[in-house]
């Protein structure tokens, strides 16, 4: 059973389907490298909702700097309600509009694009900090070829919490 396909962002995928792979732990189609950008990904199928087996072991998703084509008139929406173990979701620079996470998801790092219109995020108790900056700086380790980002909630364009307070017990933004 497929558990990890590694960082495939630099392959610049145009299509990606992760159906029937319930043991998958990482989906890294995006990249924190400021030089990276993929404008040609058709709406991927992650099969991570509560139907069938979903993705209960999924821990990390990176869609940073990926523009997704959902077809004319369609919005980019994802459902990760089966992925309670997810700790990292990054999608800055993408065009995602709506996302659903599992109740009690283990997220400690959540980076969202300015295009967001809706989110379902309940009891994400590990998500304790809000990051305010132009964009938090990820650090690259050339030995491991891994980018590490500061933990917390970051929403592109959010500079003031006066527009909506975040309640750590029940977060609906």
Short mmCIF file of N, CA and C in Angstrom, two decimals:
data_model
loop_
_atom_site.label_atom_id
_atom_site.label_comp_id
_atom_site.label_asym_id
_atom_site.label_seq_id
_atom_site.Cartn_x
_atom_site.Cartn_y
_atom_site.Cartn_z
N UNK A 1 0.84 -1.18 0.00
CA UNK A 1 0.00 0.00 0.00
C UNK A 1 0.89 1.25 0.00
N UNK A 2 0.55 2.22 -0.80
CA UNK A 2 1.32 3.45 -0.95
C UNK A 2 1.22 4.31 0.30
N UNK A 3 2.39 4.65 0.91
CA UNK A 3 2.40 5.45 2.13
C UNK A 3 2.92 6.85 1.90
N UNK A 4 3.91 7.02 1.02
CA UNK A 4 4.52 8.33 0.82
C UNK A 4 5.13 8.38 -0.57
N UNK A 5 4.82 9.45 -1.31
CA UNK A 5 5.41 9.61 -2.64
C UNK A 5 6.49 10.69 -2.63
N UNK A 6 6.76 11.26 -1.44
CA UNK A 6 7.80 12.27 -1.32
C UNK A 6 7.36 13.60 -1.90
N UNK A 7 8.32 14.50 -2.04
CA UNK A 7 8.06 15.83 -2.58
C UNK A 7 8.09 15.74 -4.10
N UNK A 8 6.91 15.80 -4.69
CA UNK A 8 6.81 15.69 -6.15
C UNK A 8 6.51 17.04 -6.80
N UNK A 9 6.66 18.11 -6.03
CA UNK A 9 6.31 19.44 -6.55
C UNK A 9 7.12 19.83 -7.77
N UNK A 10 8.39 19.51 -7.79
CA UNK A 10 9.25 19.95 -8.89
C UNK A 10 9.01 19.16 -10.19
N UNK A 11 8.09 18.21 -10.13
CA UNK A 11 7.69 17.51 -11.36
C UNK A 11 6.60 18.28 -12.09
N UNK A 12 6.09 19.35 -11.46
CA UNK A 12 5.07 20.22 -12.05
C UNK A 12 3.91 19.41 -12.65
N UNK A 13 3.26 18.66 -11.79
CA UNK A 13 2.13 17.83 -12.19
C UNK A 13 1.04 18.67 -12.83
N UNK A 14 0.35 18.09 -13.81
CA UNK A 14 -0.84 18.73 -14.36
C UNK A 14 -2.09 17.99 -13.91
N UNK A 15 -1.93 16.74 -13.47
CA UNK A 15 -3.04 15.95 -12.92
C UNK A 15 -2.52 15.14 -11.75
N UNK A 16 -3.37 14.97 -10.72
CA UNK A 16 -2.98 14.17 -9.57
C UNK A 16 -4.23 13.55 -8.96
N UNK A 17 -4.20 12.23 -8.83
CA UNK A 17 -5.32 11.50 -8.24
C UNK A 17 -4.77 10.56 -7.18
N UNK A 18 -5.23 10.72 -5.95
CA UNK A 18 -4.75 9.89 -4.84
C UNK A 18 -5.90 9.05 -4.29
N UNK A 19 -6.64 8.43 -5.18
CA UNK A 19 -7.76 7.60 -4.77
C UNK A 19 -7.26 6.21 -4.41
N UNK A 20 -7.98 5.54 -3.53
CA UNK A 20 -7.66 4.18 -3.09
C UNK A 20 -6.24 4.08 -2.52
N UNK A 21 -5.82 5.09 -1.78
CA UNK A 21 -4.52 5.05 -1.11
C UNK A 21 -4.70 5.57 0.33
N UNK A 22 -5.40 4.80 1.17
CA UNK A 22 -5.74 5.27 2.51
C UNK A 22 -4.54 5.41 3.44
N UNK A 23 -3.39 4.84 3.08
CA UNK A 23 -2.21 4.91 3.95
C UNK A 23 -1.27 6.06 3.61
N UNK A 24 -1.64 6.87 2.64
CA UNK A 24 -0.80 7.99 2.23
C UNK A 24 -0.65 8.98 3.38
N UNK A 25 0.60 9.38 3.68
CA UNK A 25 0.84 10.28 4.82
C UNK A 25 1.19 11.71 4.39
N UNK A 26 1.68 11.91 3.16
CA UNK A 26 2.05 13.25 2.70
C UNK A 26 1.64 13.43 1.25
N UNK A 27 1.14 14.63 0.95
CA UNK A 27 0.87 15.03 -0.43
C UNK A 27 1.54 16.38 -0.61
N UNK A 28 2.67 16.39 -1.32
CA UNK A 28 3.47 17.60 -1.48
C UNK A 28 3.52 17.99 -2.96
N UNK A 29 2.46 18.65 -3.42
CA UNK A 29 2.39 19.11 -4.80
C UNK A 29 2.88 20.54 -4.93
N UNK A 30 2.87 21.28 -3.83
CA UNK A 30 3.37 22.65 -3.78
C UNK A 30 4.72 22.68 -3.11
N UNK A 31 5.32 23.88 -3.08
CA UNK A 31 6.66 24.00 -2.52
C UNK A 31 6.83 25.39 -1.93
N UNK A 32 7.52 25.49 -0.79
CA UNK A 32 7.75 26.77 -0.12
C UNK A 32 8.84 27.61 -0.79
N UNK A 33 9.56 27.04 -1.73
CA UNK A 33 10.60 27.77 -2.44
C UNK A 33 9.97 28.97 -3.15
N UNK A 34 10.43 30.20 -2.87
CA UNK A 34 9.83 31.39 -3.50
C UNK A 34 9.89 31.38 -5.02
N UNK A 35 10.78 30.59 -5.60
CA UNK A 35 10.90 30.52 -7.06
C UNK A 35 9.93 29.52 -7.69
N UNK A 36 9.27 28.70 -6.85
CA UNK A 36 8.38 27.65 -7.35
C UNK A 36 7.00 28.21 -7.66
N UNK A 37 6.42 27.78 -8.79
CA UNK A 37 5.03 28.10 -9.11
C UNK A 37 4.52 27.11 -10.14
N UNK A 38 3.36 26.53 -9.88
CA UNK A 38 2.74 25.61 -10.82
C UNK A 38 1.36 26.17 -11.15
N UNK A 39 1.16 26.56 -12.40
CA UNK A 39 -0.10 27.18 -12.84
C UNK A 39 -0.99 26.21 -13.60
N UNK A 40 -0.63 24.93 -13.66
CA UNK A 40 -1.32 24.05 -14.59
C UNK A 40 -1.93 22.80 -13.97
N UNK A 41 -2.21 22.78 -12.67
CA UNK A 41 -2.75 21.58 -12.05
C UNK A 41 -4.27 21.55 -12.17
N UNK A 42 -4.79 20.50 -12.83
CA UNK A 42 -6.24 20.30 -12.88
C UNK A 42 -6.68 19.89 -11.49
N UNK A 43 -7.93 20.17 -11.15
CA UNK A 43 -8.44 19.89 -9.80
C UNK A 43 -8.08 18.47 -9.38
N UNK A 44 -7.19 18.33 -8.39
CA UNK A 44 -6.78 16.99 -7.97
C UNK A 44 -7.85 16.31 -7.13
N UNK A 45 -7.83 14.99 -7.13
CA UNK A 45 -8.72 14.21 -6.29
C UNK A 45 -7.90 13.59 -5.17
N UNK A 46 -8.17 14.02 -3.94
CA UNK A 46 -7.43 13.49 -2.80
C UNK A 46 -8.18 12.35 -2.11
N UNK A 47 -9.48 12.21 -2.37
CA UNK A 47 -10.27 11.13 -1.77
C UNK A 47 -10.08 11.11 -0.26
N UNK A 48 -10.20 12.28 0.39
CA UNK A 48 -9.93 12.38 1.82
C UNK A 48 -11.16 12.77 2.63
N UNK A 49 -12.36 12.61 2.05
CA UNK A 49 -13.56 12.91 2.82
C UNK A 49 -13.93 11.68 3.66
N UNK A 50 -15.09 11.65 4.21
CA UNK A 50 -15.48 10.55 5.10
C UNK A 50 -16.05 9.34 4.36
N UNK A 51 -16.23 9.46 3.04
CA UNK A 51 -16.70 8.32 2.27
C UNK A 51 -15.57 7.31 2.10
N UNK A 52 -15.92 6.08 1.87
CA UNK A 52 -14.92 5.01 1.66
C UNK A 52 -13.90 5.01 2.79
N UNK A 53 -12.63 4.83 2.46
CA UNK A 53 -11.59 4.78 3.49
C UNK A 53 -10.99 6.14 3.77
N UNK A 54 -11.08 7.07 2.82
CA UNK A 54 -10.51 8.39 3.01
C UNK A 54 -9.00 8.35 3.17
N UNK A 55 -8.46 9.31 3.94
CA UNK A 55 -7.01 9.40 4.19
C UNK A 55 -6.78 9.58 5.70
N UNK A 56 -7.04 8.56 6.51
CA UNK A 56 -6.91 8.72 7.96
C UNK A 56 -5.48 8.92 8.44
N UNK A 57 -4.48 8.58 7.65
CA UNK A 57 -3.08 8.71 8.08
C UNK A 57 -2.39 9.94 7.49
N UNK A 58 -3.12 10.74 6.73
CA UNK A 58 -2.54 11.91 6.07
C UNK A 58 -2.11 12.94 7.12
N UNK A 59 -0.82 13.30 7.10
CA UNK A 59 -0.28 14.24 8.08
C UNK A 59 0.10 15.59 7.48
N UNK A 60 0.44 15.61 6.19
CA UNK A 60 0.93 16.87 5.61
C UNK A 60 0.45 17.02 4.18
N UNK A 61 -0.03 18.25 3.87
CA UNK A 61 -0.42 18.61 2.50
C UNK A 61 0.21 19.96 2.20
N UNK A 62 0.89 20.05 1.05
CA UNK A 62 1.47 21.32 0.62
C UNK A 62 0.99 21.61 -0.80
N UNK A 63 0.22 22.68 -0.92
CA UNK A 63 -0.25 23.17 -2.22
C UNK A 63 0.21 24.61 -2.44
N UNK A 64 1.29 25.00 -1.76
CA UNK A 64 1.81 26.35 -1.85
C UNK A 64 2.21 26.69 -3.28
N UNK A 65 1.75 27.85 -3.76
CA UNK A 65 2.08 28.36 -5.09
C UNK A 65 1.60 27.46 -6.23
N UNK A 66 0.46 26.81 -6.01
CA UNK A 66 -0.16 25.98 -7.05
C UNK A 66 -1.51 26.59 -7.42
N UNK A 67 -1.68 26.91 -8.69
CA UNK A 67 -2.97 27.38 -9.19
C UNK A 67 -3.71 26.18 -9.74
N UNK A 68 -4.92 25.97 -9.24
CA UNK A 68 -5.68 24.77 -9.58
C UNK A 68 -6.82 25.14 -10.53
N UNK A 69 -6.94 24.37 -11.60
CA UNK A 69 -7.98 24.59 -12.60
C UNK A 69 -9.15 23.66 -12.28
N UNK A 70 -10.25 24.21 -11.78
CA UNK A 70 -11.42 23.41 -11.44
C UNK A 70 -12.44 23.40 -12.58
N UNK A 71 -12.10 24.02 -13.68
CA UNK A 71 -13.04 24.12 -14.79
C UNK A 71 -13.82 25.42 -14.70
N UNK A 72 -14.27 25.89 -15.84
CA UNK A 72 -14.96 27.18 -15.89
C UNK A 72 -16.19 27.21 -15.01
N UNK A 73 -16.29 28.23 -14.16
CA UNK A 73 -17.44 28.40 -13.28
C UNK A 73 -17.40 27.58 -12.00
N UNK A 74 -16.39 26.76 -11.82
CA UNK A 74 -16.29 25.93 -10.62
C UNK A 74 -15.26 26.51 -9.65
N UNK A 75 -15.49 26.32 -8.37
CA UNK A 75 -14.54 26.80 -7.37
C UNK A 75 -13.65 25.65 -6.89
N UNK A 76 -12.54 26.00 -6.26
CA UNK A 76 -11.58 25.02 -5.78
C UNK A 76 -11.88 24.74 -4.31
N UNK A 77 -12.41 23.54 -4.05
CA UNK A 77 -12.82 23.13 -2.71
C UNK A 77 -12.18 21.78 -2.38
N UNK A 78 -11.78 21.62 -1.12
CA UNK A 78 -11.22 20.34 -0.69
C UNK A 78 -11.86 19.91 0.62
N UNK A 79 -11.95 18.59 0.78
CA UNK A 79 -12.54 18.00 1.97
C UNK A 79 -11.54 17.00 2.55
N UNK A 80 -11.03 17.31 3.74
CA UNK A 80 -10.10 16.43 4.44
C UNK A 80 -10.70 15.96 5.77
N UNK A 81 -12.01 15.69 5.77
CA UNK A 81 -12.69 15.33 7.01
C UNK A 81 -12.28 13.96 7.56
N UNK A 82 -11.62 13.13 6.77
CA UNK A 82 -11.16 11.83 7.27
C UNK A 82 -9.73 11.89 7.82
N UNK A 83 -9.10 13.05 7.75
CA UNK A 83 -7.67 13.17 8.06
C UNK A 83 -7.42 13.84 9.41
N UNK A 84 -7.80 13.17 10.49
CA UNK A 84 -7.65 13.72 11.84
C UNK A 84 -6.19 13.93 12.25
N UNK A 85 -5.28 13.16 11.66
CA UNK A 85 -3.86 13.23 12.04
C UNK A 85 -3.09 14.33 11.31
N UNK A 86 -3.76 15.07 10.42
CA UNK A 86 -3.07 16.10 9.66
C UNK A 86 -2.51 17.16 10.61
N UNK A 87 -1.21 17.44 10.49
CA UNK A 87 -0.55 18.44 11.33
C UNK A 87 -0.15 19.67 10.55
N UNK A 88 0.06 19.52 9.23
CA UNK A 88 0.52 20.64 8.41
C UNK A 88 -0.31 20.72 7.13
N UNK A 89 -0.87 21.91 6.88
CA UNK A 89 -1.54 22.19 5.62
C UNK A 89 -1.10 23.57 5.18
N UNK A 90 -0.44 23.64 4.01
CA UNK A 90 0.05 24.92 3.48
C UNK A 90 -0.46 25.10 2.06
N UNK A 91 -1.05 26.29 1.81
CA UNK A 91 -1.59 26.55 0.48
C UNK A 91 -1.51 28.04 0.12
N UNK A 92 -0.56 28.78 0.70
CA UNK A 92 -0.43 30.19 0.31
C UNK A 92 -0.07 30.26 -1.16
N UNK A 93 -0.53 31.30 -1.82
CA UNK A 93 -0.25 31.46 -3.24
C UNK A 93 -1.11 30.57 -4.13
N UNK A 94 -2.04 29.82 -3.54
CA UNK A 94 -2.94 28.98 -4.34
C UNK A 94 -4.27 29.71 -4.52
N UNK A 95 -5.22 29.05 -5.15
CA UNK A 95 -6.53 29.65 -5.37
C UNK A 95 -7.65 28.85 -4.71
N UNK A 96 -7.36 28.18 -3.63
CA UNK A 96 -8.36 27.41 -2.89
C UNK A 96 -9.38 28.37 -2.28
N UNK A 97 -10.66 28.00 -2.37
CA UNK A 97 -11.72 28.85 -1.84
C UNK A 97 -12.40 28.28 -0.61
N UNK A 98 -12.46 26.97 -0.49
CA UNK A 98 -13.19 26.36 0.62
C UNK A 98 -12.50 25.06 1.01
N UNK A 99 -12.43 24.82 2.32
CA UNK A 99 -11.78 23.61 2.79
C UNK A 99 -12.46 23.12 4.07
N UNK A 100 -12.55 21.81 4.21
CA UNK A 100 -13.12 21.19 5.41
C UNK A 100 -12.06 20.27 6.02
N UNK A 101 -11.87 20.42 7.33
CA UNK A 101 -10.96 19.56 8.07
C UNK A 101 -11.75 18.68 9.03
N UNK A 102 -11.12 17.60 9.50
CA UNK A 102 -11.74 16.71 10.47
C UNK A 102 -11.96 17.42 11.79
N UNK A 103 -13.02 17.09 12.48
CA UNK A 103 -13.23 17.61 13.83
C UNK A 103 -12.08 17.14 14.71
N UNK A 104 -11.49 18.04 15.47
CA UNK A 104 -10.38 17.68 16.35
C UNK A 104 -9.08 17.42 15.61
N UNK A 105 -8.94 17.94 14.40
CA UNK A 105 -7.74 17.73 13.60
C UNK A 105 -6.49 18.17 14.38
N UNK A 106 -5.38 17.50 14.16
CA UNK A 106 -4.13 17.75 14.90
C UNK A 106 -3.30 18.90 14.33
N UNK A 107 -3.87 19.72 13.46
CA UNK A 107 -3.12 20.81 12.82
C UNK A 107 -2.39 21.69 13.83
N UNK A 108 -1.10 21.93 13.55
CA UNK A 108 -0.36 22.95 14.29
C UNK A 108 0.17 24.02 13.34
N UNK A 109 0.12 23.72 12.02
CA UNK A 109 0.56 24.66 11.01
C UNK A 109 -0.50 24.71 9.91
N UNK A 110 -1.09 25.90 9.72
CA UNK A 110 -2.14 26.08 8.72
C UNK A 110 -1.91 27.41 8.01
N UNK A 111 -1.50 27.34 6.73
CA UNK A 111 -1.26 28.52 5.92
C UNK A 111 -2.29 28.55 4.80
N UNK A 112 -3.13 29.59 4.79
CA UNK A 112 -4.23 29.67 3.84
C UNK A 112 -4.05 30.84 2.88
N UNK A 113 -4.57 30.69 1.66
CA UNK A 113 -4.45 31.77 0.67
C UNK A 113 -5.49 32.87 0.90
N UNK A 114 -5.27 34.00 0.26
CA UNK A 114 -6.19 35.13 0.36
C UNK A 114 -7.51 34.85 -0.34
N UNK A 115 -7.57 33.81 -1.15
CA UNK A 115 -8.79 33.48 -1.90
C UNK A 115 -9.83 32.73 -1.08
N UNK A 116 -9.52 32.41 0.17
CA UNK A 116 -10.43 31.61 1.01
C UNK A 116 -11.77 32.32 1.22
N UNK A 117 -12.85 31.55 1.06
CA UNK A 117 -14.20 32.06 1.32
C UNK A 117 -14.87 31.29 2.45
N UNK A 118 -14.43 30.04 2.70
CA UNK A 118 -15.04 29.23 3.75
C UNK A 118 -14.09 28.17 4.27
N UNK A 119 -14.24 27.87 5.56
CA UNK A 119 -13.42 26.84 6.18
C UNK A 119 -14.21 26.17 7.29
N UNK A 120 -14.09 24.85 7.40
CA UNK A 120 -14.65 24.11 8.53
C UNK A 120 -13.44 23.64 9.33
N UNK A 121 -13.31 24.18 10.53
CA UNK A 121 -12.17 23.86 11.39
C UNK A 121 -12.68 23.86 12.83
N UNK A 122 -12.95 22.67 13.38
CA UNK A 122 -13.50 22.54 14.72
C UNK A 122 -12.51 21.83 15.64
N UNK A 123 -12.32 22.39 16.82
CA UNK A 123 -11.50 21.80 17.87
C UNK A 123 -10.08 21.48 17.40
N UNK A 124 -9.47 22.42 16.69
CA UNK A 124 -8.08 22.29 16.27
C UNK A 124 -7.20 22.83 17.40
N UNK A 125 -7.13 22.11 18.49
CA UNK A 125 -6.51 22.60 19.72
C UNK A 125 -5.00 22.78 19.65
N UNK A 126 -4.33 22.17 18.67
CA UNK A 126 -2.88 22.33 18.52
C UNK A 126 -2.52 23.60 17.75
N UNK A 127 -3.50 24.24 17.17
CA UNK A 127 -3.30 25.47 16.42
C UNK A 127 -3.49 26.63 17.39
N UNK A 128 -2.37 27.10 17.96
CA UNK A 128 -2.46 28.03 19.08
C UNK A 128 -1.96 29.44 18.78
N UNK A 129 -1.25 29.63 17.65
CA UNK A 129 -0.70 30.95 17.33
C UNK A 129 -1.25 31.47 16.02
N UNK A 130 -1.43 32.78 15.96
CA UNK A 130 -1.77 33.45 14.70
C UNK A 130 -0.51 34.21 14.27
N UNK A 131 -0.09 34.01 13.04
CA UNK A 131 1.12 34.64 12.52
C UNK A 131 0.75 35.85 11.69
N UNK A 132 1.28 37.02 12.07
CA UNK A 132 1.05 38.26 11.32
C UNK A 132 2.36 38.71 10.70
N UNK A 133 2.45 38.64 9.42
CA UNK A 133 3.60 39.15 8.68
C UNK A 133 3.23 39.10 7.21
N UNK A 134 4.09 39.64 6.38
CA UNK A 134 3.83 39.58 4.94
C UNK A 134 3.71 38.11 4.52
N UNK A 135 4.61 37.29 4.98
CA UNK A 135 4.56 35.84 4.81
C UNK A 135 5.64 35.26 5.70
N UNK A 136 5.29 34.32 6.57
CA UNK A 136 6.31 33.72 7.43
C UNK A 136 7.41 33.08 6.58
N UNK A 137 8.63 33.23 7.02
CA UNK A 137 9.76 32.69 6.28
C UNK A 137 9.97 31.22 6.59
N UNK A 138 9.90 30.40 5.57
CA UNK A 138 10.26 28.99 5.70
C UNK A 138 11.77 28.90 5.60
N UNK A 139 12.32 27.91 6.28
CA UNK A 139 13.77 27.71 6.28
C UNK A 139 14.08 26.44 5.51
N UNK A 140 15.03 26.52 4.58
CA UNK A 140 15.41 25.39 3.75
C UNK A 140 16.66 24.72 4.30
N UNK A 141 16.61 23.40 4.42
CA UNK A 141 17.77 22.61 4.85
C UNK A 141 18.26 21.82 3.64
N UNK A 142 19.40 22.20 3.04
CA UNK A 142 19.87 21.52 1.83
C UNK A 142 20.27 20.06 2.08
N UNK A 143 20.63 19.72 3.30
CA UNK A 143 21.01 18.32 3.59
C UNK A 143 19.81 17.39 3.48
N UNK A 144 18.66 17.85 3.95
CA UNK A 144 17.46 17.00 3.91
C UNK A 144 16.54 17.36 2.76
N UNK A 145 16.79 18.51 2.10
CA UNK A 145 15.95 19.03 1.03
C UNK A 145 14.52 19.27 1.52
N UNK A 146 14.40 19.79 2.76
CA UNK A 146 13.11 20.04 3.37
C UNK A 146 12.99 21.50 3.78
N UNK A 147 11.81 22.08 3.52
CA UNK A 147 11.47 23.44 3.96
C UNK A 147 10.68 23.32 5.26
N UNK A 148 11.04 24.08 6.27
CA UNK A 148 10.32 24.09 7.55
C UNK A 148 9.73 25.47 7.77
N UNK A 149 8.44 25.49 8.08
CA UNK A 149 7.72 26.75 8.29
C UNK A 149 7.38 26.92 9.77
N UNK A 150 7.32 28.17 10.25
CA UNK A 150 6.89 28.40 11.63
C UNK A 150 5.48 27.86 11.87
N UNK A 151 5.25 27.29 13.05
CA UNK A 151 3.93 26.76 13.38
C UNK A 151 2.96 27.90 13.68
N UNK A 152 1.70 27.68 13.31
CA UNK A 152 0.65 28.64 13.59
C UNK A 152 -0.31 28.78 12.43
N UNK A 153 -1.27 29.69 12.58
CA UNK A 153 -2.24 29.99 11.55
C UNK A 153 -1.79 31.24 10.81
N UNK A 154 -1.68 31.14 9.50
CA UNK A 154 -1.34 32.28 8.66
C UNK A 154 -2.35 32.35 7.53
N UNK A 155 -2.95 33.52 7.35
CA UNK A 155 -3.88 33.75 6.25
C UNK A 155 -3.35 34.93 5.45
N UNK A 156 -3.08 34.71 4.17
CA UNK A 156 -2.57 35.80 3.32
C UNK A 156 -3.52 36.99 3.39
N UNK A 157 -2.95 38.16 3.64
CA UNK A 157 -3.74 39.38 3.66
C UNK A 157 -4.33 39.71 5.02
N UNK A 158 -4.28 38.80 6.00
CA UNK A 158 -4.82 39.08 7.33
C UNK A 158 -3.78 39.83 8.14
N UNK A 159 -4.12 41.03 8.56
CA UNK A 159 -3.17 41.82 9.34
C UNK A 159 -3.74 42.27 10.67
N UNK A 160 -5.04 42.05 10.90
CA UNK A 160 -5.66 42.53 12.12
C UNK A 160 -6.76 41.58 12.55
N UNK A 161 -6.71 41.12 13.80
CA UNK A 161 -7.72 40.19 14.29
C UNK A 161 -9.03 40.86 14.64
N UNK A 162 -9.14 42.16 14.56
CA UNK A 162 -10.38 42.83 14.91
C UNK A 162 -11.54 42.38 14.02
N UNK A 163 -11.23 41.84 12.84
CA UNK A 163 -12.28 41.40 11.94
C UNK A 163 -12.92 40.09 12.39
N UNK A 164 -12.25 39.30 13.18
CA UNK A 164 -12.81 38.04 13.65
C UNK A 164 -11.90 37.40 14.68
N UNK A 165 -12.40 37.22 15.88
CA UNK A 165 -11.60 36.60 16.92
C UNK A 165 -11.53 35.10 16.71
N UNK A 166 -10.44 34.49 17.09
CA UNK A 166 -10.27 33.05 16.96
C UNK A 166 -10.47 32.42 18.32
N UNK A 167 -11.43 31.53 18.40
CA UNK A 167 -11.73 30.79 19.62
C UNK A 167 -11.08 29.43 19.48
N UNK A 168 -10.13 29.10 20.35
CA UNK A 168 -9.37 27.86 20.21
C UNK A 168 -10.21 26.61 20.35
N UNK A 169 -11.36 26.68 21.00
CA UNK A 169 -12.18 25.49 21.19
C UNK A 169 -13.05 25.20 19.97
N UNK A 170 -13.51 26.23 19.27
CA UNK A 170 -14.43 26.04 18.16
C UNK A 170 -14.18 27.13 17.12
N UNK A 171 -13.36 26.82 16.13
CA UNK A 171 -12.93 27.83 15.17
C UNK A 171 -13.72 27.71 13.87
N UNK A 172 -14.50 28.71 13.58
CA UNK A 172 -15.21 28.82 12.31
C UNK A 172 -14.88 30.18 11.73
N UNK A 173 -13.99 30.22 10.77
CA UNK A 173 -13.58 31.49 10.17
C UNK A 173 -14.35 31.68 8.88
#
